C-alpha positions as a Markdown table, in Angstrom:
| # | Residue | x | y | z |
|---|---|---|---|---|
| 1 | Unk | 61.1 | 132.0 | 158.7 |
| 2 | Unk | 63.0 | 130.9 | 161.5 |
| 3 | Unk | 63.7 | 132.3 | 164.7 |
| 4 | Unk | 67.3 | 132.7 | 163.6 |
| 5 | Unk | 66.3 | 135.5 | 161.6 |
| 6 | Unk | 65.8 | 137.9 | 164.7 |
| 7 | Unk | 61.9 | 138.1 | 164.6 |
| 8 | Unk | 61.3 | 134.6 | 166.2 |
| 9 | Unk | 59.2 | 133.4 | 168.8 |
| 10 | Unk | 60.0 | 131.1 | 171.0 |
| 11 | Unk | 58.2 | 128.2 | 169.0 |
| 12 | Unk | 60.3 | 129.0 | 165.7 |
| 13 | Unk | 57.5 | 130.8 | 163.7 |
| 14 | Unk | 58.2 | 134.4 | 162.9 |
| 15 | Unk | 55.1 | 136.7 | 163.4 |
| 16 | Unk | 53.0 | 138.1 | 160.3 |
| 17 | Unk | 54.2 | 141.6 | 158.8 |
| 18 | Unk | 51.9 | 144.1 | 160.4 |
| 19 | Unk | 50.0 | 142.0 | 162.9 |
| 20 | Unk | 51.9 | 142.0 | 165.4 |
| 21 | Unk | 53.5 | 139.4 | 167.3 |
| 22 | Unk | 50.3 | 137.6 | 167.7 |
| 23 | Unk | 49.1 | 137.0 | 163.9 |
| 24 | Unk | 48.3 | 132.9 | 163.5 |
| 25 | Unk | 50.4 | 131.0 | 160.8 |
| 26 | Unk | 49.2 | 130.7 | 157.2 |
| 27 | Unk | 48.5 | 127.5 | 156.0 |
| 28 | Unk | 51.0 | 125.7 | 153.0 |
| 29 | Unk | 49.8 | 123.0 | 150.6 |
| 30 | Unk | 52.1 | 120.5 | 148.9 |
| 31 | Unk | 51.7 | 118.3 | 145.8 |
| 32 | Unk | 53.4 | 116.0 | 144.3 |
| 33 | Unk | 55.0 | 116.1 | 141.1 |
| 34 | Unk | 53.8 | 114.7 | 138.0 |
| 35 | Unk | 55.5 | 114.8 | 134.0 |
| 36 | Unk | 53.0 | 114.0 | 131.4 |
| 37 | Unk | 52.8 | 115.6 | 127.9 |
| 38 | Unk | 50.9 | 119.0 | 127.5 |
| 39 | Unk | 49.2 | 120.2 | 124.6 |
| 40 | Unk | 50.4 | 123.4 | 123.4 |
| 41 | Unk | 47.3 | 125.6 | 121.4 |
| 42 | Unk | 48.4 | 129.0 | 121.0 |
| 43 | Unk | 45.6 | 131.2 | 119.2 |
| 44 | Unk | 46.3 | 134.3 | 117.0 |
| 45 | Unk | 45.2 | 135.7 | 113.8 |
| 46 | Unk | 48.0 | 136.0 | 111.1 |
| 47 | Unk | 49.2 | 134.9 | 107.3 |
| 48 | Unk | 51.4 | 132.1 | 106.9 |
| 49 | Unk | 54.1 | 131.9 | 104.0 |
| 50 | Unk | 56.1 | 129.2 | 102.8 |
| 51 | Unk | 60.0 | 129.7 | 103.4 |
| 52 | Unk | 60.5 | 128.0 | 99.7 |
| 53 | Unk | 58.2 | 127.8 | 97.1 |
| 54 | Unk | 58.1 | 125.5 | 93.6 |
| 55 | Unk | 56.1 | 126.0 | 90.6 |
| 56 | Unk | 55.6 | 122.7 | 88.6 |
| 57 | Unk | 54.6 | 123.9 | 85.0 |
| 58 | Unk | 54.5 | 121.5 | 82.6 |
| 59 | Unk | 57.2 | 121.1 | 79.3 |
| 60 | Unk | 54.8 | 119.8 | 77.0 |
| 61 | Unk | 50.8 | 120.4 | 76.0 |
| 62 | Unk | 48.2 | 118.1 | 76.1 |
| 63 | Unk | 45.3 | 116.5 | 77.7 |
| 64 | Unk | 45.6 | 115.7 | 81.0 |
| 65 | Unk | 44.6 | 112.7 | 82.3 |
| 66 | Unk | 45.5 | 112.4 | 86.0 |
| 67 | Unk | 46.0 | 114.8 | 88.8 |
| 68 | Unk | 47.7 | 112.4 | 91.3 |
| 69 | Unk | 47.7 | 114.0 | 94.6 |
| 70 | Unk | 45.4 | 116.2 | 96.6 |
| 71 | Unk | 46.0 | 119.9 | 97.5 |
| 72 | Unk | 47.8 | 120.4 | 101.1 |
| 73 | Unk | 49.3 | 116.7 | 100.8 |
| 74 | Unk | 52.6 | 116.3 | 101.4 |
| 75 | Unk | 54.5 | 114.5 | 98.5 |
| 76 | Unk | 58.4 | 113.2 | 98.2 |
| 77 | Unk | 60.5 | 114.0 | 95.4 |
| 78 | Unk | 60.1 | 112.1 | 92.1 |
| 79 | Unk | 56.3 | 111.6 | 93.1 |
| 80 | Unk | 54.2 | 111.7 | 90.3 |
| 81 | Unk | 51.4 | 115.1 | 90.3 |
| 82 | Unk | 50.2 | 114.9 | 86.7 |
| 83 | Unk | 49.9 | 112.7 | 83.7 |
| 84 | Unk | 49.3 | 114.4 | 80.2 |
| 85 | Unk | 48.1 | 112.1 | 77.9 |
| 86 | Unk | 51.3 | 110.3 | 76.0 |
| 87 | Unk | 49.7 | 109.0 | 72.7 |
| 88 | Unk | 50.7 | 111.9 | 70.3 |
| 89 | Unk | 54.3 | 111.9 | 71.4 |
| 90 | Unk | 54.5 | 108.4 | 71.8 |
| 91 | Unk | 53.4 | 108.2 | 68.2 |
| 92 | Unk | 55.3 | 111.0 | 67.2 |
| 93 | Unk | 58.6 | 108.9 | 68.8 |
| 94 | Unk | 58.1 | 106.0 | 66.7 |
| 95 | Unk | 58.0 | 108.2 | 63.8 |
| 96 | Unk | 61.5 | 109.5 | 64.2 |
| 97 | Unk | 62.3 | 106.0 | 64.8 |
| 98 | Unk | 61.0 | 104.7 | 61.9 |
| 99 | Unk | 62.7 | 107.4 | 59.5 |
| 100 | Unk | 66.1 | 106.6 | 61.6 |
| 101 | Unk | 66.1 | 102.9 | 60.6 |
| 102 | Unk | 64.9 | 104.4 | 56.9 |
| 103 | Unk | 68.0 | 106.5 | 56.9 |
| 104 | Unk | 70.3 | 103.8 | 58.2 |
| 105 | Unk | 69.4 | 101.2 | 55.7 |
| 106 | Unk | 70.0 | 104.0 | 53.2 |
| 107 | Unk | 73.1 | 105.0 | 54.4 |
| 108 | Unk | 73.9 | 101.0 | 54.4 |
| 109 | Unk | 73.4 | 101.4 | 50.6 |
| 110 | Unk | 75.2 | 104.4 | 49.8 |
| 111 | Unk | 78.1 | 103.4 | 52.1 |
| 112 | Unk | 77.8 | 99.8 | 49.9 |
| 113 | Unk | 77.6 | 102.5 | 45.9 |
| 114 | Unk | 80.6 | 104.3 | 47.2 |
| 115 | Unk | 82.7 | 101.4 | 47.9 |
| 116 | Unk | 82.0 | 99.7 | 45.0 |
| 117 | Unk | 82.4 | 102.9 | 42.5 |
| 118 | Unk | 86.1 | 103.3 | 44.3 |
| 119 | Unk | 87.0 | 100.1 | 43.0 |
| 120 | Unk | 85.3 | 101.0 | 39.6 |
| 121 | Unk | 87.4 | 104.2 | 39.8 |
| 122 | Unk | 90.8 | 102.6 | 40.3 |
| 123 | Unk | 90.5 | 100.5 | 37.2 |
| 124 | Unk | 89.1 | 103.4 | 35.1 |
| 125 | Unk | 85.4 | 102.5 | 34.6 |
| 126 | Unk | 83.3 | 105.2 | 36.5 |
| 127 | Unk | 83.9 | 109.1 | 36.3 |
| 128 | Unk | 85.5 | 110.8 | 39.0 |
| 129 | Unk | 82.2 | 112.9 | 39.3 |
| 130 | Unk | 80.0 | 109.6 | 39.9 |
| 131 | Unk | 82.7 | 108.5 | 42.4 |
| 132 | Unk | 82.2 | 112.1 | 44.1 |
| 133 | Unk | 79.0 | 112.0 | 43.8 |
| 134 | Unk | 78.2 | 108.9 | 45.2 |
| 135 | Unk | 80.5 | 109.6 | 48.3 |
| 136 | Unk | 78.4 | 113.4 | 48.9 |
| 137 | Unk | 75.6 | 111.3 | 49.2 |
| 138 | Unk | 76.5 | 108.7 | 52.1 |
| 139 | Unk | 77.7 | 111.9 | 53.5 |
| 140 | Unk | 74.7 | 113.8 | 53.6 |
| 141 | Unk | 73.5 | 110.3 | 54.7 |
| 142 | Unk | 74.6 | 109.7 | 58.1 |
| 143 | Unk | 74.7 | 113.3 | 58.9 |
| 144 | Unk | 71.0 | 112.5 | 57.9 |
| 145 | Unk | 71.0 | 109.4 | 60.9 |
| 146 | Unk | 72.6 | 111.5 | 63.0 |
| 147 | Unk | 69.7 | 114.5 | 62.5 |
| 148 | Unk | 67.4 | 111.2 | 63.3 |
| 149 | Unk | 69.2 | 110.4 | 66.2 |
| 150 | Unk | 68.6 | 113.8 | 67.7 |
| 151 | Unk | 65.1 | 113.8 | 67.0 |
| 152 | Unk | 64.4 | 110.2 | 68.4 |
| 153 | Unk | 65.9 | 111.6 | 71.5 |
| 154 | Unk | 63.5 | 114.4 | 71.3 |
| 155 | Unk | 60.2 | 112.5 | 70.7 |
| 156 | Unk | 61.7 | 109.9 | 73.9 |
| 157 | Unk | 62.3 | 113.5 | 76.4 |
| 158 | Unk | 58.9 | 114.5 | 75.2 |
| 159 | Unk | 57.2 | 111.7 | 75.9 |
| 160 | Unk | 58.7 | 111.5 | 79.2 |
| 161 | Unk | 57.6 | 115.1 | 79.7 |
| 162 | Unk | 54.4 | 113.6 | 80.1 |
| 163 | Unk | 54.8 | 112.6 | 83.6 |
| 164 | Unk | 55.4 | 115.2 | 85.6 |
| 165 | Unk | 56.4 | 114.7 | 89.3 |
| 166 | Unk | 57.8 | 116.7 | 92.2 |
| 167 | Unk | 60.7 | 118.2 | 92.2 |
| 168 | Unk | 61.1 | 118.3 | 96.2 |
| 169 | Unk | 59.9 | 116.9 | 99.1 |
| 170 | Unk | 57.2 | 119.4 | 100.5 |
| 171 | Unk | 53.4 | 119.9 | 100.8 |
| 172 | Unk | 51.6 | 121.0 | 98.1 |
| 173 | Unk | 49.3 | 124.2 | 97.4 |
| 174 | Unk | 47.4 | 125.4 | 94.8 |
């Protein structure tokens, strides 16, 4: 406080509240300044929740073979978690590849009957019911490949189904 205040003394320094005009000065220490980093710890006792959740299940049953990551790791999306054991559907996918390529060179034959029975029709030497026949059959034929097709692409999802990664970028828990 200053002596412009009203309470000075002659010397500038204003007297102590309640001693009197006599009262001695207190004493001010100064620092400098100084930024650094500060850990922050803050203690309490509570629950923590996730603000999203996943839950990875797997498509398809099997043995598993690998569990690829450890619980509280933080994965990316796409990262792979689990491996199930791909032999029986990989088997199962060249099954339904095999019976396709069956089917097609069938349907190769059929297609080759029915062409060759419409020429045999046209100059009167086959039946109209073998020609109708023959053409029901290369029908049911490639709506037989296409059955195939479908079920190749089955057996290829289900093998893939054995690799199962995450879905999001996040930490994992149980």
């Amino acid at each position: 406080l200053t002596s412009a205040c009203g309470r000075g003394t002659p010397n500038g320094v204003a007297p102590a509240e309640g001693r009197g005009n006599g009262a001695a000065p207190v004493a001010v220490t100064t620092a400098v300044v100084l930024q650094k980093p500060m850990a922050v710890k803050l203690k309490s006792v509570g629950n923590v929740e996730a603000s999203s959740t996943v839950e990875v299940r797997s498509q398809v049953s099997g043995e598993l073979l690998s569990v690829d990551f450890s619980e509280g790791q933080d994965v990316r999306q796409g990262q792979l978690l689990f491996t199930i054991d791909p032999r029986v559907f990989e088997a199962t996918l060249k099954q339904a590849e095999a019976a396709l390529a069956r089917d097609t060179a069938q349907a190769k034959n059929l297609e080759a009957q029915h062409t060759r029975l419409a020429s045999l029709l046209k100059q009167g030497l086959v039946s109209r019911a073998d020609y109708d026949s023959a053409a029901a059959s290369a029908a049911a034929m490639d709506a037989s490949i296409e059955a195939g097709k479908a079920a190749v692409e089955n057996a290829r999802i289900q093998r893939q189904n054995t690799r199962i990664t995450s879905p999001v970028t996040g930490r994992t828990g149980a």
